[in-house]
Each structure stands twice: as C-alpha cells, then as structure tokens.
C-alpha cells in the first residue's frame, strides 16, 4: 500500500480519484444481446445461458415447488442466520416507512397541495451467482421491496451447472416473497427485465450489484425507460483510525474489503505512525490464512494509506473521497458524526466492523461507490417508492392565484398557460 | 388528434409508447464539447458561446452588482407575481423538510442504526433561455436547493445578445440565493458544471430542463460522477374528463400543454362522445388567437384522444401511460386519488389547471416525463439531500450478531468478513 504523507488539500481530489473503466467491447456486447432478447425473447435467454453459463435451461423461471425443494437443502445453522439477519433488516427498513399521505399544505385559501407515496409496481432484483451466491443481496433488496408494497418482485440469478440454484438463495427468495425467480444472469438477465419476454416480466426499476457486464447492461436499461438503483463501481472502504484503534481490527477491516475483488479499494487515514506501521505488518500476517489471498493482494495494490495531522483533517479528506463505507475507529466517534457529509454507510468505534452492516445489523449494504456518495444515499425503502404530487383548487383559490400565474406565464411567452386560467374565471359556473 | 375508440387493454402499452429519439450526432457533439471544455476550460466556454449564442462573453460569471442592476429592470407587477409564487413554493417544499436524524433503531441490544440527512453540497441548476427565459424554473430549483442547505448553487443560463441576462431571471436568482450565476448555456454549460473550469465550480448534481442538446449532455455528466435530477423528455399532459367537465377548460388545458413545444403530447381520455366532440371544436377556436399557434398545431398532431367505457378504465389507462401531468376533470375526483399509481403531478377538478402547478400553487413543476413516472417522483426537497446510514455496536452487540454474520459470510465464501468479527471477539479488551 502506497503512503501519502501530509498531502496538501489541493492534491486531495487527485488522490481520491477512482480508476475509471470504459469498456467499448462490453457496450457492444450489451447492444447485441439487448437486440437479440428483444427479437427472440425466451429463446435468446436460452442461447446466452448456454453460451455464458454452460447450462441448458429446461425452464427459465423456477417453479415454486422446485424453489421449496432446493430451499430445504439449506443447512439449519444458515437458515437461523438468514432469519435473524432478515429480522434486523426488516426492523430498520420498517422504520423508514412513511405515511402514504404527506405534507398536506394549504399554500393559500382554496389551494391545497400534498404528496402521496406509491410503490414502484414492478421491480427486478439482480443477485450475482458465480463463485459465491450472494444470499445477503436477496435480503437487502427483497425485504424493502416487499415492505414498500411492490406488486411484482422479479429476482434474476445465474444458474449453476445442473440448472440448480443455490439452496440459500432459494430459501431467501421464498422468505422475502419474490414473485418470480428467473434462472438467468448476466447481460441477458438485465435485457429480459428491461424488455420483457414470454417468461420474464418487464420491470420499472432494476436493483442490485454485478460485474462490469451487469453494470454496463444496467446503464442500457435506461434507454428502455427502466430506472436503476444507482451507478455501480468497485466496492471500497475508508478507515479513519487514531491511537485508540486496535491495529488488528483495522487490518481485518481492510482485508474484508480487499477480498471483495481485485478492483476493491481500502484507504487507511490515520494521524498515528505507530498504528500505520502495525497495520501494515498485520495485513501481511492476517492475509496468509485467507482463501481469497490473491484477490486480496491485487486489491491492496490498488489501496493506499494517508497520514494526516488531525482527525479534523481526516474527516475533511473522507468528505472529499466520499467513501461507500467509512469506519471511524477513533475515540468518541459519535462527536464527529455531524461533520460527515459524504459517505454511504458509517461505522462507529472499535466494535462496528463493516461486515456487521454487510449482513446483519439491519442497515442496507447496497451503497454508493466511486464518489457517488456525494449525491446518492444507499438503497432504502425510499428506493422502492416514488412520490406523486396532488393539488386541488377551488374557484376562489384559482382566482387568488390568477394574477400570479398569468403574469409569469406571459413573461415566459406562454399565453395558453395564462388562458387556461382566464377561461375558468370568465366561464365561472359556480 | 387521432381517436382510439374502446382500445383493448392489451393494446394500451403500444398506444402509450412515446416516440423515442436517438441522436448520434448530438452524442458526438457532446463528446467533442466535453473534451474541449476539459482541455481549454473557460476559453472553451467563450468559443462555444460565441459559436452557438453569437455572444462575445466579457465575463463568464455575472458579478453581483450586474445582477442587481439587471434585476432592477423587472417590472413591478412581475416582481409581485414572482414573490408570491416563491412564497407558495417555499411553503410546500418546507413541509417536506425532515429531521436530520432519522429512524434510530436498536435492532438488537447493543446494535444502534440510524440515518442522517445531508444536503448535496454543490448543485448546478440549468435554466433554458431562448425565446422565453424560464423564470419559474429558477424558483422551482433554487428554492428547494436553498431550503435543503446546498452550499453551492450554480445557476447556468445562456446569454442573450448584448451579453445581458433577462431581468426576471436575475431577480429570481437573487431571490433564491444562487451563489454563482454563469452566463453560459447549452452543452458547454453542462460540461462546465460536470468538469469545473476556472470560473465555473464543478458540481455534484445537475438539475433542470433543456432541449435535446442539454438533455443528452446531462446523460454525459454521469460519466464524470455527476448525478442528474431525472431523465428528461418532451412535456405531456393527460386529461381525464367526464360529463361534469367544462369542455372549454379541457381544450384550454390541452392547448397550454401543446404550446410547450412541437414534440409535446396531450392525451384526452373520456367516457363522453359529446364532450370529445365539443373539445375538438374548441381546440380549433381557442388556438386561433395564440402567439405560438404553429407549435400548438405540431403538438396536436402528436396527440390523441382515447374513448373508454368507464372512469375506472380511464384511470387504469392513465397508470399505463404514467403521465407527467394528470388532470382529473371529473366529478368527485378525490375519490379516485388512491387508484392513481403512476403520475408526476395530479390536478383535481374543474378549477385546477396545470398552469397553477407550473407556476404558483407551490408544487414543483420539474416532473418525470416519457413514462418515467412509473419509477420517479418529481423534483422535491428530497432531490437535494441524500441519506447517510450510521451504526454503532457495543462489544455485546457485536457478540450477539457474530454467529449470524460469520454463518452468512462463510456461505458467501468471504472468510475475511467473518474474521473481522472473530478477531474483535478474541481480542476483546473491554
């Protein structure tokens, strides 16, 4: 890990830049697959699943009976863990629920305006498969979707050989109440959710993480009027540590980030030379026993340490970086909370590792990466609803607003806007 | 206007499709201008402003003294109108303000999670110029930005000949408290907000309407980590009318939509032949006196009427179309409010024309078009903030979550995630 020693603030934006990756080949592949799924629909999904996953799909959608059969193979200890994590996620997201009717304001006599919350009706949840099926992603997306009242919850995940889905994924899918489970992954899954096929319903919004293929495909979804949760990039953590931090915990947190993927980034910001030296040593030691050691090594090459003069400066650096995860492993961490302006999820103190939030504390783990925390929050119940504005004016209400509306409309050169008011006052039948 | 008589529900999605426009030339132009603004910065803004607006800019940013001088030229009646509209917009958006600290939940003993709201620090507001400067857009974007606590509010609007900005725009910019007013419009304005130049601050999120150049440029902003308010398309209205509706009001509402631009769309959905016939006749009559008659004619060619058997069906059709503006010119309109699931802003009854919401009732006029109302709400105070998640675990809290975290982490093949918990329990110094 490279170390920056007391970098000047005008260098911070440069240090904080993430590696951009633009992949014209992936874009071209997306264009082809979207066009083919549009034309050949289910048949196209079979072709690409055979090509990319090596699986001959007999059914594109899992039957409920099959889901139940596979779910039953989930070991009991894992079921208990999933149940408890689900409970906590439910509790935290339920607290985000607002009244349907909101902010009724009578801005003037006879002019009543309000907003009402409505679920996004059809949502698609992408759950990556591959080496490890991400059961936690099913919970993090499925639970708020259900709480929000989404009518269709379509879960897509790639099949493994033998056309089976991982038992824990099936268990979690049934637990959250997914309405359709599609055994398709990759670009073709996102294309199916965007366009609809005989088996896969078209959705209004797509959620979930994925590799560069899935991420690029999600950008394409926008061209078909389908929204996405947020722009995605490699996962990242920033740890701010002072002399109250246990260097072994700091090293473990950095490694748990590094094992996500070779493009993951961990940034340690500290005021303490002794701690920095200890963490460096412990990173080597702790990484030895890890199964994903090679990934960890690659990610650490992409990571760095920043030495700064004060915690105050460290917080300012964090706001410049806008990390997905921010661990404040410092004394009286709660005192600096109000200073944090740009971060996805923040972990306070020595006993709040990122993995708590990744799985089980109740907060969502779908968070803004790549500096998007400057403008986006993580996935929450809000991500599954939208708010519709309503207004009701009486004749008197309109009359009192009329001079205002007509003056601005005329100033903007929009005469018919003014006329829509004038005609109502002229032809008043009340 | 084409009429669809009792179309079957399976044809609705096809009828509701908006005309897509893909403009490779615009994309190429955006690519060039972004690259040039990146390289030549302020100098590039001068070049393109000369080229596209025919103006030799002496200063890219308006000095406060100049803004005040120009604002003073706003006629008194217009100032009064702007002030009242601003008051109403402020009232409605202030009601959307939430506590900073939200949803503190102790999901388990020793596990405390919550969210806090933070303003998006730097926002860019694009205000179209051209034939009519949109003073209402300054209010609709600037007021919630200020209420949300955004630190930098950068307003961009194209200069007119003589390098002057419209007096009302200056008046409104000062009223809402814009921190910088940039005399640049078009693609080059969006590029400047995305990249930053010597004079124009880089922002985190860009808001506002615009022509196809501005809309395409906003899509490019995403590649530089800058968020946008929502995808944009031509403006649209749907009017649902029964026999309680005054056909003259319905016609006036359709025309006020049609004058926005030749690509605007108005859709009339009704159960009543008599009303449909009357509206058709009145559209001809009322459009005669309008200054933007040619635009209106083009927009009406792009518009249509749907005859359906019941208001219930009409509402279902509206939910399929997902209109930006929905006028419920029907008896007891409030009774169907709960049935509306996809719409931007809804206007109830005979005395709630769209122009009330466009200017002065207090609701926001920046709304989802092109069917995006299925997944997006309009601009609100929420659009100018993001929510950050926090969590604080005690040793005991982490201990009680440990089996859950480690079981799921191991199932996902992420050993280091489990280790970050185990090491804290092993090395407990409490």
Short mmCIF file of N, CA, C and O in Angstrom, two decimals, chain A residues 13 38 55 74 80 104 111 121-122 169-170 202 233 257 280 288 297 301 331 369-370 372 400 427:
data_model
loop_
_atom_site.label_atom_id
_atom_site.label_comp_id
_atom_site.label_asym_id
_atom_site.label_seq_id
_atom_site.Cartn_x
_atom_site.Cartn_y
_atom_site.Cartn_z
N UNK A 13 -8.30 15.95 -4.24
CA UNK A 13 -9.20 15.45 -5.29
C UNK A 13 -8.49 14.47 -6.23
O UNK A 13 -9.07 13.46 -6.64
N UNK A 38 -34.71 -8.74 -27.47
CA UNK A 38 -35.91 -8.06 -27.98
C UNK A 38 -36.57 -8.89 -29.07
O UNK A 38 -37.79 -9.01 -29.12
N UNK A 55 -25.18 -23.84 -19.33
CA UNK A 55 -26.34 -24.56 -18.81
C UNK A 55 -27.45 -24.58 -19.86
O UNK A 55 -27.79 -23.55 -20.44
N UNK A 74 -30.95 -26.03 2.54
CA UNK A 74 -30.17 -25.05 3.28
C UNK A 74 -29.89 -25.58 4.68
O UNK A 74 -30.82 -25.96 5.39
N UNK A 80 -31.02 -20.22 10.33
CA UNK A 80 -31.20 -19.40 11.53
C UNK A 80 -30.53 -18.04 11.33
O UNK A 80 -31.10 -17.00 11.66
N UNK A 104 -49.61 17.74 3.53
CA UNK A 104 -50.75 18.49 3.03
C UNK A 104 -50.61 19.94 3.45
O UNK A 104 -50.52 20.24 4.64
N UNK A 111 -56.31 26.57 -2.00
CA UNK A 111 -55.24 25.91 -2.78
C UNK A 111 -54.60 24.84 -1.88
O UNK A 111 -53.81 25.17 -0.99
N UNK A 121 -44.21 -0.30 -9.06
CA UNK A 121 -45.03 -1.51 -9.14
C UNK A 121 -44.25 -2.79 -9.43
O UNK A 121 -44.50 -3.83 -8.84
N UNK A 122 -43.30 -2.71 -10.38
CA UNK A 122 -42.59 -3.92 -10.80
C UNK A 122 -41.09 -3.70 -10.65
O UNK A 122 -40.53 -2.79 -11.27
N UNK A 169 -30.11 -19.23 -1.63
CA UNK A 169 -30.75 -18.21 -2.46
C UNK A 169 -32.26 -18.52 -2.54
O UNK A 169 -33.10 -17.62 -2.41
N UNK A 170 -32.58 -19.79 -2.76
CA UNK A 170 -33.99 -20.19 -2.83
C UNK A 170 -34.68 -19.94 -1.50
O UNK A 170 -35.80 -19.42 -1.45
N UNK A 202 -41.42 -7.54 -17.77
CA UNK A 202 -40.70 -6.25 -17.85
C UNK A 202 -40.89 -5.54 -16.52
O UNK A 202 -41.98 -5.58 -15.95
N UNK A 233 -19.90 0.75 -8.99
CA UNK A 233 -18.46 0.64 -9.24
C UNK A 233 -17.90 -0.33 -8.22
O UNK A 233 -18.64 -0.86 -7.39
N UNK A 257 -12.53 -5.84 3.13
CA UNK A 257 -12.87 -5.09 1.92
C UNK A 257 -12.12 -5.64 0.72
O UNK A 257 -12.67 -5.82 -0.36
N UNK A 280 0.27 -2.26 8.75
CA UNK A 280 0.99 -2.81 7.60
C UNK A 280 1.49 -4.22 7.88
O UNK A 280 1.37 -5.13 7.06
N UNK A 288 -2.42 -14.21 5.29
CA UNK A 288 -1.87 -15.52 4.95
C UNK A 288 -2.89 -16.65 4.96
O UNK A 288 -2.89 -17.51 4.08
N UNK A 297 -4.42 -9.57 -2.43
CA UNK A 297 -3.14 -8.95 -2.81
C UNK A 297 -3.36 -7.90 -3.91
O UNK A 297 -2.85 -6.79 -3.84
N UNK A 301 -2.86 -3.63 -3.72
CA UNK A 301 -2.01 -2.84 -4.62
C UNK A 301 -2.75 -1.60 -5.11
O UNK A 301 -2.15 -0.60 -5.49
N UNK A 331 -11.55 7.55 19.01
CA UNK A 331 -12.13 7.86 20.31
C UNK A 331 -13.32 8.82 20.10
O UNK A 331 -13.24 9.75 19.31
N UNK A 369 -20.86 3.88 -4.54
CA UNK A 369 -19.40 3.72 -4.64
C UNK A 369 -18.83 4.82 -5.54
O UNK A 369 -19.58 5.63 -6.07
N UNK A 370 -17.53 4.82 -5.70
CA UNK A 370 -16.88 5.66 -6.70
C UNK A 370 -17.09 7.16 -6.52
O UNK A 370 -16.99 7.92 -7.48
N UNK A 372 -19.98 8.48 -5.62
CA UNK A 372 -21.40 8.80 -5.81
C UNK A 372 -22.08 9.14 -4.48
O UNK A 372 -23.20 9.65 -4.49
N UNK A 400 -57.50 33.72 -6.62
CA UNK A 400 -56.46 34.45 -5.89
C UNK A 400 -55.07 34.20 -6.48
O UNK A 400 -54.18 35.04 -6.35
N UNK A 427 -65.67 31.87 -17.45
CA UNK A 427 -66.81 30.95 -17.59
C UNK A 427 -67.18 30.32 -16.25
O UNK A 427 -67.53 29.15 -16.20
#
